[in-house]
Amino acid sequence: MKTDFSLIINGQAVAGERGTFAVLNPATEEAVAQCPFASPDQVDQAVKAAGAAFQSWQYSSRETRVAALNAIADRFEAHAAELAEIITLEQGKPLALAQFEVGGAIAWTRHAATLDIPVEVIEDSEVRRAELHRKPLGVVGSITPWNWPLLIAVWHLMPAIRTGNTVVVKPSSMTPFNTLRMVELMNECLPAGVVNVVTGEGGIGSSMVKHEGIRKIVFTGSTPTGQTIMRNAADNLKRLTLELGGNDAGIVLPDADLDALAPKIFQTAFFNMGQTCAALKRLYVHESQYDALVEKLADIARAQKVGPGMDEGVTFGPVQNRDQFELVSALVEDARSKGARIVTGGERVGDKGYFYAPTIVADITDGTRLVDEEQFGPVLPVIRYSDVDDALRRANDNPNGLGGSVWSSDIDKARAVASRLECGTAWINNHAEVLPHCPFGGSKMSGLGVEFGQDGLLEYTQSQLLNISKG
Ligand code: NAD
């Protein structure tokens, strides 16, 4: 893996004016490489470069933007192995999952190239013609988290530039290298200043949110940070798309086929070691099947091969960072102390790296931290219920509303329950699946706005009504 990373401002690779900081490999707790640390002045330079590039990029043709996005996807394909290796080394996930992430980044980029926003003719009468047009906003600030770092940056950047905006992106300081490399590759296909990247902490994200030259912030991360961003964005009324935390419930109906569904339930709860915003995070199971499903899930958990993501045959990597590892451990210990049964896992694996065994917790209920709070890690609480309406009430009795699911052999019955879930996406016999053509976003405290599809594209635009008088 290359180790000399730079900020990219106005198409130029530049060193951070505040020096560098180390990024740790979560499998070894050793430095992967040094990351440039940008100064507030460099954030300002990046915003000014993006502002200058916007003056012409906003008028670029559809063909120019589509060609640029497809050229970017080609660059990602040519560097897929390199990008996947960077992701595994800094994020921790098994290499096959990192390759899946890069594949998703390519697919989403190509899909963004296919999207269009037609002009809407609202009235065409003898007295007037009224047309609704969509214009780009200006400079978009993108702030991303550490769980799916490349994919989420692609989700932010591609619709922004497709619609004629320019961008300053700030990745999480836990996983900055994939984004630095991605922006370097993008700059081989775009005019200088269209996409800029700054890295570091110490208020870089909040200085972007407060910057008058940025017209919109697209943010994916925790709910408390999203709330701070919303407060700070008020001064110049920035547009916001906020994809925030979740605590998704899944409800298994009494008729569910456990043999068929248990592997899928495990996969969607432990996707990316459970560090997925819309992973299944609380599982409600009818008492008639409770013990059987708990055992099936525990068997699948025990069969995982936990280890460094670069090692052959590993299916389960480390938690990404020490704070998250400690939160996961604390939630499990709290559950244990309240009498919950740790069916499997519940402990660190090895003495180096942030490895935590995939953990199934049973005989636990609402009112326990592990059920009420987002664990964002490799632990699933399984909760017994006897009445479906009661399970539904408990599933909805949470401030989050990102996703939810119902598992059953009877799709009509499942649909009736799913439609009453308070969340942005309701799955039946699945969970955590997101698609480039289907809008995705949170309700309640899980966010504001949507990404993907044409609805997602519209979030990067400002409408302008053109009113042509014929009188
Ligand atoms: P986080 O909120 O700690 O950090 C996210 C980003 O915000 C980082 O780049 C961070 O440097 C930056 N940041 C921190 N303080 C800031 C401030 N005051 N102003 C501006 N930027 C600031 O989140 P995280 O721990 O990196 O990610 C995990 C969380 O993200 C989980 O809650 C998860 O559910 C959520 N998430 C949501 C989605 C979704 O689509 N809804 C997707 C992935 C992750």
Coordinates of C-alpha atoms and ligand atoms in Angstrom, one line a residue:
M1 CA 0.0 0.0 0.0
K2 CA 1.3 3.5 -0.8
T3 CA 2.0 5.5 2.4
D4 CA 2.5 9.1 1.1
F5 CA -0.9 10.7 1.3
S6 CA -1.7 14.4 0.6
L7 CA -4.6 16.7 0.8
I8 CA -6.0 17.6 -2.6
I9 CA -6.8 21.3 -2.9
N10 CA -7.6 22.8 -6.3
G11 CA -6.2 19.7 -8.0
Q12 CA -2.9 20.0 -6.2
A13 CA -1.4 17.5 -3.7
V14 CA -0.4 19.5 -0.7
A15 CA 0.9 18.6 2.8
G16 CA -1.1 19.4 5.9
E17 CA 0.0 22.7 7.5
R18 CA -0.5 21.2 10.9
G19 CA 1.8 18.2 10.2
T20 CA 0.5 14.7 10.3
F21 CA -1.2 12.2 12.6
A22 CA -1.0 8.4 12.8
V23 CA -3.9 6.2 11.6
L24 CA -4.0 2.9 13.4
N25 CA -4.7 -0.6 12.0
P26 CA -7.5 -1.9 14.3
A27 CA -6.2 -5.5 13.9
T28 CA -2.7 -4.6 15.2
E29 CA -3.1 -1.2 16.9
E30 CA 0.0 -0.1 15.0
A31 CA 0.2 2.8 12.6
V32 CA -0.9 2.1 8.9
A33 CA 0.7 5.4 7.8
Q34 CA 0.8 9.1 8.6
C35 CA -2.2 11.3 7.5
P36 CA -1.9 15.0 6.6
F37 CA -3.4 17.3 9.2
A38 CA -5.0 20.3 7.5
S39 CA -5.1 23.8 9.1
P40 CA -8.3 26.0 9.2
D41 CA -6.6 28.1 6.5
Q42 CA -6.4 25.1 4.3
V43 CA -10.1 24.3 4.8
D44 CA -10.8 27.9 3.6
Q45 CA -8.5 27.4 0.6
A46 CA -10.4 24.2 -0.3
V47 CA -13.8 26.0 -0.1
K48 CA -12.5 28.9 -2.2
A49 CA -11.1 26.4 -4.8
A50 CA -14.4 24.6 -4.9
G51 CA -16.2 28.0 -5.2
A52 CA -14.0 29.0 -8.1
A53 CA -14.5 25.7 -9.9
F54 CA -18.3 26.0 -9.4
Q55 CA -18.3 29.1 -11.7
S56 CA -17.8 26.9 -14.7
W57 CA -18.7 23.3 -13.5
Q58 CA -22.3 24.5 -12.8
Y59 CA -22.7 25.2 -16.6
S60 CA -20.9 22.0 -17.8
S61 CA -23.1 19.8 -20.1
R62 CA -24.9 16.6 -19.1
E63 CA -22.5 14.8 -21.5
T64 CA -19.4 16.2 -19.7
R65 CA -20.6 15.1 -16.3
V66 CA -21.8 11.7 -17.4
A67 CA -18.4 11.1 -19.1
A68 CA -16.6 12.2 -16.0
L69 CA -18.5 9.9 -13.7
N70 CA -17.9 6.9 -16.0
A71 CA -14.2 7.8 -16.3
I72 CA -14.1 7.9 -12.5
A73 CA -15.7 4.5 -12.2
D74 CA -13.1 3.2 -14.7
R75 CA -10.3 4.6 -12.5
F76 CA -11.9 2.9 -9.4
E77 CA -12.1 -0.4 -11.4
A78 CA -8.4 -0.1 -12.4
H79 CA -7.4 0.5 -8.8
A80 CA -9.9 -1.8 -7.1
A81 CA -7.4 -4.1 -5.4
E82 CA -5.4 -1.1 -4.0
L83 CA -8.6 0.6 -2.7
A84 CA -9.7 -2.6 -1.0
E85 CA -6.4 -3.2 0.7
I86 CA -6.4 0.4 2.0
I87 CA -9.9 -0.1 3.4
T88 CA -9.0 -3.4 5.2
L89 CA -5.8 -2.0 6.7
E90 CA -7.4 1.2 8.1
Q91 CA -11.0 0.0 8.7
G92 CA -10.4 -3.6 9.7
K93 CA -13.0 -5.4 7.7
P94 CA -12.1 -8.7 5.9
L95 CA -10.6 -8.2 2.5
A96 CA -13.6 -9.8 0.7
L97 CA -15.9 -7.3 2.4
A98 CA -13.6 -4.4 1.4
Q99 CA -13.7 -5.7 -2.2
F100 CA -17.5 -5.7 -1.9
E101 CA -17.4 -2.1 -0.7
V102 CA -15.2 -1.1 -3.7
G103 CA -17.6 -2.9 -6.0
G104 CA -20.5 -0.9 -4.5
A105 CA -18.5 2.3 -5.0
I106 CA -18.1 1.5 -8.7
A107 CA -21.8 0.5 -9.1
W108 CA -23.1 3.7 -7.3
T109 CA -20.8 5.9 -9.4
R110 CA -22.1 4.3 -12.7
H111 CA -25.7 4.6 -11.5
A112 CA -25.3 8.3 -10.7
A113 CA -24.2 8.7 -14.3
T114 CA -27.5 7.4 -15.5
L115 CA -29.7 9.7 -13.5
D116 CA -31.4 12.8 -14.9
I117 CA -33.7 15.5 -13.6
P118 CA -36.2 16.4 -16.3
V119 CA -37.6 19.9 -16.5
E120 CA -41.2 19.8 -15.2
V121 CA -43.7 21.7 -17.3
I122 CA -46.3 22.7 -14.7
E123 CA -48.5 24.8 -17.0
D124 CA -48.5 25.4 -20.7
S125 CA -51.6 27.5 -21.5
E126 CA -52.5 30.5 -23.6
V127 CA -51.5 32.8 -20.8
R128 CA -48.2 31.3 -19.6
R129 CA -45.7 28.5 -19.6
A130 CA -44.4 27.6 -16.2
E131 CA -41.4 25.3 -16.0
L132 CA -39.7 24.0 -12.9
H133 CA -35.9 23.7 -13.3
R134 CA -33.3 22.3 -10.9
K135 CA -30.0 24.2 -10.4
P136 CA -27.0 23.1 -8.4
L137 CA -26.5 24.6 -5.0
G138 CA -22.8 25.6 -5.1
V139 CA -20.1 24.1 -2.8
V140 CA -21.2 21.0 -1.0
G141 CA -19.4 19.9 2.2
S142 CA -19.3 16.2 2.8
I143 CA -18.5 14.7 6.2
T144 CA -18.2 10.9 6.5
P145 CA -17.9 8.2 9.2
W146 CA -15.5 5.3 9.6
N147 CA -17.7 2.2 9.0
W148 CA -18.1 2.2 5.2
P149 CA -15.8 5.0 4.4
L150 CA -15.3 4.7 0.6
L151 CA -18.9 3.8 -0.2
I152 CA -20.4 6.6 1.9
A153 CA -18.0 9.2 0.3
V154 CA -19.2 7.9 -3.1
W155 CA -22.8 8.2 -2.0
H156 CA -22.2 11.9 -1.1
L157 CA -19.9 13.0 -4.0
M158 CA -21.3 11.4 -7.1
P159 CA -24.8 13.0 -7.0
A160 CA -23.3 16.3 -6.0
I161 CA -21.0 16.5 -9.0
R162 CA -23.6 14.9 -11.3
T163 CA -25.9 17.9 -10.6
G164 CA -23.2 20.5 -11.1
N165 CA -22.0 21.2 -7.6
T166 CA -18.4 21.2 -6.4
V167 CA -17.2 19.5 -3.2
V168 CA -15.0 19.6 -0.2
V169 CA -14.9 16.3 1.6
K170 CA -13.7 15.5 5.1
P171 CA -13.4 11.8 5.9
S172 CA -13.3 10.4 9.5
S173 CA -9.7 10.7 10.9
M174 CA -10.0 7.0 11.7
T175 CA -10.3 6.0 8.0
P176 CA -9.0 8.9 5.9
F177 CA -6.7 7.1 3.4
N178 CA -9.3 5.5 1.1
T179 CA -10.9 8.9 0.6
L180 CA -7.6 10.7 0.0
R181 CA -6.8 8.1 -2.7
M182 CA -10.3 8.2 -4.1
V183 CA -10.1 12.0 -4.5
E184 CA -6.7 11.7 -6.1
L185 CA -8.2 9.3 -8.7
M186 CA -11.2 11.5 -9.2
N187 CA -9.0 14.5 -9.9
E188 CA -7.5 12.6 -12.9
C189 CA -11.0 12.9 -14.5
L190 CA -12.3 16.3 -13.3
P191 CA -11.3 19.9 -13.6
A192 CA -9.2 21.3 -10.7
G193 CA -11.2 22.3 -7.7
V194 CA -14.4 20.3 -8.5
V195 CA -13.5 17.8 -5.7
N196 CA -11.2 18.7 -2.8
V197 CA -10.3 16.8 0.4
V198 CA -9.1 17.9 3.8
T199 CA -8.2 15.6 6.7
G200 CA -7.7 16.0 10.4
E201 CA -9.7 16.7 13.5
G202 CA -9.7 19.7 15.9
G203 CA -12.7 21.3 14.5
I204 CA -12.2 20.8 10.7
G205 CA -15.7 19.4 10.4
S206 CA -17.3 22.2 12.4
S207 CA -15.4 24.9 10.5
M208 CA -16.8 23.4 7.3
V209 CA -20.3 23.5 8.7
K210 CA -19.9 27.2 9.7
H211 CA -18.2 28.2 6.5
E212 CA -20.2 30.8 4.5
G213 CA -18.8 29.5 1.2
I214 CA -20.5 26.1 1.7
R215 CA -24.2 25.9 0.6
K216 CA -25.0 22.4 1.8
I217 CA -23.7 19.8 4.2
V218 CA -24.2 16.1 3.6
F219 CA -23.3 14.2 6.7
T220 CA -23.3 10.6 7.7
G221 CA -22.5 9.8 11.3
S222 CA -23.9 9.8 14.8
T223 CA -27.1 11.5 15.9
P224 CA -25.4 13.8 18.5
T225 CA -23.0 15.1 15.8
G226 CA -25.9 15.5 13.4
Q227 CA -27.7 17.7 15.9
T228 CA -24.6 19.9 16.4
I229 CA -24.2 20.2 12.6
M230 CA -27.9 21.3 12.3
R231 CA -27.4 24.0 15.0
N232 CA -24.2 25.2 13.4
A233 CA -25.6 25.2 9.9
A234 CA -28.4 27.6 10.9
D235 CA -26.4 30.8 10.5
N236 CA -26.4 30.8 6.7
L237 CA -29.3 28.4 6.3
K238 CA -27.3 25.6 4.8
R239 CA -29.2 22.8 3.1
L240 CA -28.7 19.5 5.0
T241 CA -28.9 15.8 4.4
L242 CA -28.3 14.0 7.6
E243 CA -27.9 10.2 7.7
L244 CA -27.7 9.4 11.4
G245 CA -27.7 6.6 13.9
G246 CA -30.2 3.8 14.0
N247 CA -31.4 1.1 16.4
D248 CA -33.3 -1.1 13.9
A249 CA -35.7 -3.7 15.2
G250 CA -36.5 -6.9 13.5
I251 CA -39.7 -8.9 14.4
V252 CA -39.8 -12.6 13.7
L253 CA -43.4 -13.8 13.3
P254 CA -44.4 -17.2 14.8
D255 CA -44.6 -18.8 11.3
A256 CA -41.1 -17.9 10.2
D257 CA -39.0 -20.6 8.6
L258 CA -36.0 -20.5 11.0
D259 CA -33.7 -22.8 8.9
A260 CA -34.1 -20.5 5.9
L261 CA -34.0 -17.2 7.7
A262 CA -31.5 -17.6 10.6
P263 CA -28.3 -17.2 8.3
K264 CA -29.9 -14.1 6.8
I265 CA -30.8 -12.6 10.2
F266 CA -27.2 -13.2 11.4
Q267 CA -25.7 -11.7 8.2
T268 CA -27.9 -8.5 8.4
A269 CA -27.2 -8.0 12.1
F270 CA -23.5 -8.6 12.0
F271 CA -22.9 -7.0 8.6
N272 CA -19.5 -5.2 8.8
M273 CA -19.1 -6.6 12.4
G274 CA -22.4 -4.9 13.2
Q275 CA -21.0 -1.5 12.3
T276 CA -23.6 -0.6 9.8
C277 CA -26.1 2.2 10.3
A278 CA -29.1 0.1 9.2
A279 CA -28.0 -3.2 10.6
L280 CA -30.5 -5.2 12.5
K281 CA -29.8 -4.2 16.1
R282 CA -32.6 -5.6 18.2
L283 CA -34.4 -8.9 17.4
Y284 CA -37.9 -9.6 18.7
V285 CA -38.8 -13.3 18.5
H286 CA -42.1 -15.0 19.3
E287 CA -41.8 -17.2 22.4
S288 CA -42.8 -20.3 20.4
Q289 CA -39.5 -20.2 18.4
Y290 CA -37.4 -18.2 20.8
D291 CA -35.0 -20.9 22.1
A292 CA -34.6 -22.5 18.7
L293 CA -33.6 -19.3 17.0
V294 CA -31.3 -18.2 19.8
E295 CA -29.4 -21.5 19.4
K296 CA -29.3 -21.3 15.6
L297 CA -27.9 -17.7 15.7
A298 CA -25.3 -18.7 18.4
D299 CA -24.2 -21.7 16.2
I300 CA -23.6 -19.3 13.3
A301 CA -21.7 -16.9 15.6
R302 CA -19.5 -19.7 16.9
A303 CA -18.6 -20.7 13.3
Q304 CA -17.1 -17.3 12.4
K305 CA -13.4 -17.1 11.9
V306 CA -12.3 -14.0 13.8
G307 CA -8.9 -12.4 12.8
P308 CA -7.1 -9.7 10.8
G309 CA -9.0 -8.8 7.6
M310 CA -6.0 -9.5 5.4
D311 CA -5.7 -13.1 6.6
E312 CA -7.0 -15.9 4.4
G313 CA -10.3 -17.4 5.4
V314 CA -11.2 -14.7 8.0
T315 CA -14.9 -14.0 8.1
F316 CA -15.0 -11.6 11.0
G317 CA -12.6 -8.6 11.6
P318 CA -12.0 -6.3 14.5
V319 CA -14.2 -3.4 15.8
Q320 CA -12.8 -0.3 14.1
N321 CA -11.5 1.6 17.1
R322 CA -10.9 1.5 20.8
D323 CA -13.8 3.8 21.8
Q324 CA -16.3 1.6 19.9
F325 CA -14.7 -1.6 21.3
E326 CA -15.1 -0.2 24.8
L327 CA -18.7 0.9 24.2
V328 CA -19.6 -2.6 22.9
S329 CA -17.9 -4.3 25.9
A330 CA -19.6 -1.9 28.4
L331 CA -23.1 -2.6 26.9
V332 CA -22.5 -6.4 27.1
E333 CA -21.2 -6.1 30.7
D334 CA -24.2 -4.0 31.7
A335 CA -26.6 -6.6 30.2
R336 CA -24.7 -9.4 32.0
S337 CA -25.0 -7.5 35.3
K338 CA -28.8 -7.2 34.8
G339 CA -29.2 -10.9 34.4
A340 CA -29.1 -11.3 30.6
R341 CA -27.7 -14.6 29.3
I342 CA -24.5 -14.3 27.1
V343 CA -25.2 -17.3 24.9
T344 CA -21.9 -17.0 23.0
G345 CA -19.2 -14.4 22.8
G346 CA -19.2 -11.6 25.3
E347 CA -15.4 -11.3 25.4
R348 CA -12.3 -10.0 23.7
V349 CA -10.5 -12.3 21.3
G350 CA -6.7 -12.2 21.6
D351 CA -4.7 -9.5 23.4
K352 CA -3.8 -7.3 20.4
G353 CA -6.3 -5.5 18.1
Y354 CA -9.9 -4.6 18.8
F355 CA -11.3 -8.1 18.3
Y356 CA -14.6 -8.9 20.0
A357 CA -16.3 -12.3 19.5
P358 CA -19.6 -12.2 17.7
T359 CA -22.0 -12.2 20.6
I360 CA -25.6 -13.3 21.0
V361 CA -27.4 -12.1 24.2
A362 CA -30.7 -13.7 25.3
D363 CA -33.2 -13.3 28.2
I364 CA -32.9 -9.6 27.8
T365 CA -35.6 -7.0 27.3
D366 CA -36.3 -3.3 26.7
G367 CA -35.1 -1.0 29.4
T368 CA -31.6 -2.5 29.2
R369 CA -28.9 -0.3 27.6
L370 CA -28.0 -3.0 25.0
V371 CA -31.6 -2.9 23.7
D372 CA -32.3 0.8 24.0
E373 CA -29.0 2.2 22.7
E374 CA -27.3 1.7 19.4
Q375 CA -24.5 -0.8 20.0
F376 CA -22.9 -0.4 16.5
G377 CA -20.8 -3.5 17.0
P378 CA -20.8 -7.4 16.9
V379 CA -23.6 -8.0 19.5
L380 CA -27.2 -8.9 19.0
P381 CA -29.8 -8.8 21.8
V382 CA -32.6 -11.3 21.2
I383 CA -35.9 -10.4 23.0
R384 CA -38.8 -12.7 23.6
Y385 CA -42.4 -11.6 22.9
S386 CA -45.8 -13.3 23.1
D387 CA -48.0 -10.7 21.3
V388 CA -47.2 -9.2 17.9
D389 CA -48.8 -5.8 18.7
D390 CA -46.7 -5.6 21.8
A391 CA -43.6 -6.4 19.8
L392 CA -44.5 -3.7 17.3
R393 CA -45.1 -1.2 20.1
R394 CA -41.7 -2.0 21.6
A395 CA -40.0 -1.8 18.2
N396 CA -41.4 1.7 17.7
D397 CA -40.7 2.9 21.2
N398 CA -37.3 4.2 20.3
P399 CA -36.1 7.7 19.3
N400 CA -34.4 6.2 16.2
G401 CA -36.3 5.4 13.0
L402 CA -33.8 4.3 10.3
G403 CA -34.9 0.8 9.3
G404 CA -36.9 -2.2 10.5
S405 CA -37.8 -5.7 9.4
V406 CA -40.4 -8.4 9.6
W407 CA -39.5 -12.1 9.1
S408 CA -42.3 -14.5 8.1
S409 CA -43.5 -17.1 5.6
D410 CA -46.7 -15.1 5.0
I411 CA -45.9 -12.0 3.1
D412 CA -49.4 -10.4 3.6
K413 CA -49.1 -10.8 7.3
A414 CA -45.6 -9.5 7.3
R415 CA -46.6 -6.5 5.1
A416 CA -49.3 -5.5 7.6
V417 CA -46.8 -5.4 10.4
A418 CA -44.0 -3.8 8.3
S419 CA -46.3 -0.9 7.3
R420 CA -46.8 0.0 11.0
L421 CA -43.0 0.2 11.7
E422 CA -41.9 3.8 12.2
C423 CA -38.8 3.9 10.0
G424 CA -37.4 5.0 6.6
T425 CA -37.0 1.5 5.2
A426 CA -39.0 -1.6 6.2
W427 CA -37.7 -4.9 4.9
I428 CA -39.5 -8.2 4.7
N429 CA -37.3 -11.3 5.1
N430 CA -34.2 -9.1 4.8
H431 CA -32.6 -6.1 6.4
A432 CA -29.8 -3.6 5.8
E433 CA -30.0 -3.8 2.0
V434 CA -29.6 -0.5 0.2
L435 CA -29.8 0.0 -3.5
P436 CA -28.7 2.8 -5.8
H437 CA -32.1 3.3 -7.4
C438 CA -34.2 3.2 -4.1
P439 CA -34.4 6.3 -1.8
F440 CA -32.9 5.6 1.6
G441 CA -33.1 7.8 4.7
G442 CA -34.1 7.9 8.3
S443 CA -37.2 9.0 10.2
K444 CA -37.4 10.4 13.7
M445 CA -33.9 11.0 15.1
S446 CA -32.2 9.0 12.4
G447 CA -32.0 11.8 9.9
L448 CA -33.3 14.3 7.5
G449 CA -33.7 13.8 3.7
V450 CA -32.8 10.8 1.6
E451 CA -30.0 9.5 -0.6
F452 CA -30.1 7.5 -3.8
G453 CA -32.4 7.5 -6.8
Q454 CA -33.9 10.6 -8.2
D455 CA -35.1 11.8 -4.8
G456 CA -31.6 11.6 -3.6
L457 CA -30.3 13.6 -6.5
L458 CA -32.9 16.4 -5.9
E459 CA -31.3 17.1 -2.5
Y460 CA -28.3 18.6 -4.3
T461 CA -30.4 21.1 -6.2
Q462 CA -32.4 24.2 -5.8
S463 CA -35.6 24.6 -7.7
Q464 CA -36.1 27.6 -10.0
L465 CA -39.5 28.3 -11.5
L466 CA -39.3 29.8 -15.0
N467 CA -42.6 31.8 -15.6
I468 CA -43.0 32.8 -19.2
S469 CA -45.9 35.2 -19.8
K470 CA -47.8 34.8 -23.1
G471 CA -50.1 37.7 -22.4
Ligands
NAD1 P1 -19.4 10.6 14.3 O1 -20.6 11.4 14.4 O2 -18.6 10.5 15.5 O3 -18.4 11.2 13.2 C1 -18.8 11.3 11.8 C2 -18.0 12.4 11.1 O4 -18.3 13.7 11.7 C3 -16.4 12.3 11.3 O5 -15.8 12.6 10.1 C4 -16.1 13.3 12.4 O6 -14.8 13.8 12.3 C5 -17.1 14.4 12.0 N1 -17.4 15.3 13.2 C6 -17.3 15.1 14.5 N2 -17.8 16.2 15.2 C7 -18.2 17.1 14.3 C8 -18.7 18.4 14.3 N3 -19.0 19.0 15.5 N4 -19.1 19.1 13.2 C9 -18.8 18.5 12.0 N5 -18.3 17.2 11.9 C10 -17.9 16.6 13.0 O7 -19.8 9.2 13.7 P2 -18.9 7.9 13.6 O8 -18.6 7.4 15.0 O9 -17.8 8.1 12.6 O10 -19.9 6.9 12.8 C11 -20.8 6.0 13.5 C12 -22.2 6.5 13.5 O11 -22.6 6.8 12.2 C13 -23.3 5.6 14.0 O12 -24.2 6.2 14.8 C14 -24.0 5.1 12.7 O13 -25.3 4.6 12.9 C15 -24.0 6.3 11.9 N6 -24.1 6.0 10.5 C16 -25.3 6.3 9.9 C17 -25.5 6.0 8.5 C18 -26.8 6.3 7.8 O14 -26.8 6.3 6.6 N7 -27.9 6.7 8.5 C19 -24.5 5.4 7.8 C20 -23.3 5.1 8.5 C21 -23.1 5.4 9.8

